[in-house]
Short mmCIF file of C-alpha atoms in Angstrom, two decimals:
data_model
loop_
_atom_site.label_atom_id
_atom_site.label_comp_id
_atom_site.label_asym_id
_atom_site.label_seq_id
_atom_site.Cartn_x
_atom_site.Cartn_y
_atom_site.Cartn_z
CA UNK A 26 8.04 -7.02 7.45
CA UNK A 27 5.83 -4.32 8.89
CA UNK A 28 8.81 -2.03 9.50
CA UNK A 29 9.09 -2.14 5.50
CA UNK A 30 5.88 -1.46 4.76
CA UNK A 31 5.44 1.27 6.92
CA UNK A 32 8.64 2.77 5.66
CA UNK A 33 7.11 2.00 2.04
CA UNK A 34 4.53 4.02 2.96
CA UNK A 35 6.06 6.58 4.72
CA UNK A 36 8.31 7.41 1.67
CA UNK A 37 4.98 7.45 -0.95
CA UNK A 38 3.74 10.19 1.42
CA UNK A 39 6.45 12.09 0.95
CA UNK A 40 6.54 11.45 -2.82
CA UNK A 41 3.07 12.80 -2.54
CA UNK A 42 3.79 15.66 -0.41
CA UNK A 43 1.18 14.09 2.21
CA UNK A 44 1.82 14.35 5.78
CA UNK A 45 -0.49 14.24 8.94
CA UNK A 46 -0.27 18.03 8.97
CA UNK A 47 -1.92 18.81 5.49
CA UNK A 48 -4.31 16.18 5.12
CA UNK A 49 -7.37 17.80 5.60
CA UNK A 50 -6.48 20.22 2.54
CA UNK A 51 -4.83 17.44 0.49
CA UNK A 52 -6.28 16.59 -3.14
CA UNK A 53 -8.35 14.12 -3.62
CA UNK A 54 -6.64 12.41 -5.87
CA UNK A 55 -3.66 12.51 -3.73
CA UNK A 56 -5.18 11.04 -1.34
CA UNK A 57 -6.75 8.11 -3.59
CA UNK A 58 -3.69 7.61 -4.78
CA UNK A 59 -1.80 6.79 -0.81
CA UNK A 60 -5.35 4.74 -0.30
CA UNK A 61 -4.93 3.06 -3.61
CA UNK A 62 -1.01 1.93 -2.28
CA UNK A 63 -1.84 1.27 1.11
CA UNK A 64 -4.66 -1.24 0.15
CA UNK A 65 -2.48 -2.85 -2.62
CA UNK A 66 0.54 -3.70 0.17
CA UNK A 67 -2.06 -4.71 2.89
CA UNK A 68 -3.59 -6.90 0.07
CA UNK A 69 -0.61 -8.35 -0.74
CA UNK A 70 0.47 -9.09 2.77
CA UNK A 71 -3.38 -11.19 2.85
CA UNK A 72 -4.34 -8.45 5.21
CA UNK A 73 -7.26 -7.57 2.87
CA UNK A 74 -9.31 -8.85 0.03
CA UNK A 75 -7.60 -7.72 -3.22
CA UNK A 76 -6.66 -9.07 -6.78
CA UNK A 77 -4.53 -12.44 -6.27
CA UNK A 78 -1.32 -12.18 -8.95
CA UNK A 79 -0.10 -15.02 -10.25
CA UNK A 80 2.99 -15.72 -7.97
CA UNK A 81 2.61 -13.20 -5.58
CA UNK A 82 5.14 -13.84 -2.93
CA UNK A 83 2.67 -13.31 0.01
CA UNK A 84 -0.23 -15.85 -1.31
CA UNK A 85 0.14 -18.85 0.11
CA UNK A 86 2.11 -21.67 -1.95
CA UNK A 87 -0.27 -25.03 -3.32
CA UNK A 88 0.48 -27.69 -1.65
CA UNK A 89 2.62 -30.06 -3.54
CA UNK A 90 4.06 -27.42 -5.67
#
């Protein structure tokens, strides 16, 4: 599961044209915007707090359901 998100990740960089190399002269937005997806898949893993969705597959199920 990590090896997808990190490949997740790696390929939103690249959408963004974001690497290690230029991030010190990346755009701010740019830059919220990889924090902004990072946070959301870490969130959704229950690595962080974040908004719980209604059936999100990573929450943990009700017992009895």
């Amino acid at each position: 599961m990590q090896d997808s998100l990190a490949l997740h990740l790696a390929h939103k960089a690249r959408n963004l044209a974001l690497d290690a190399l230029n991030v010190e002269n990346a755009d701010p937005e740019t830059l919220r915007d990889f924090a902004r997806t990072a946070l959301l898949e870490l969130a959704a893993l229950g690595l962080v707090c974040g908004e719980e969705e209604l059936g999100c597959w990573a929450a943990p199920r009700v017992p009895g359901h």
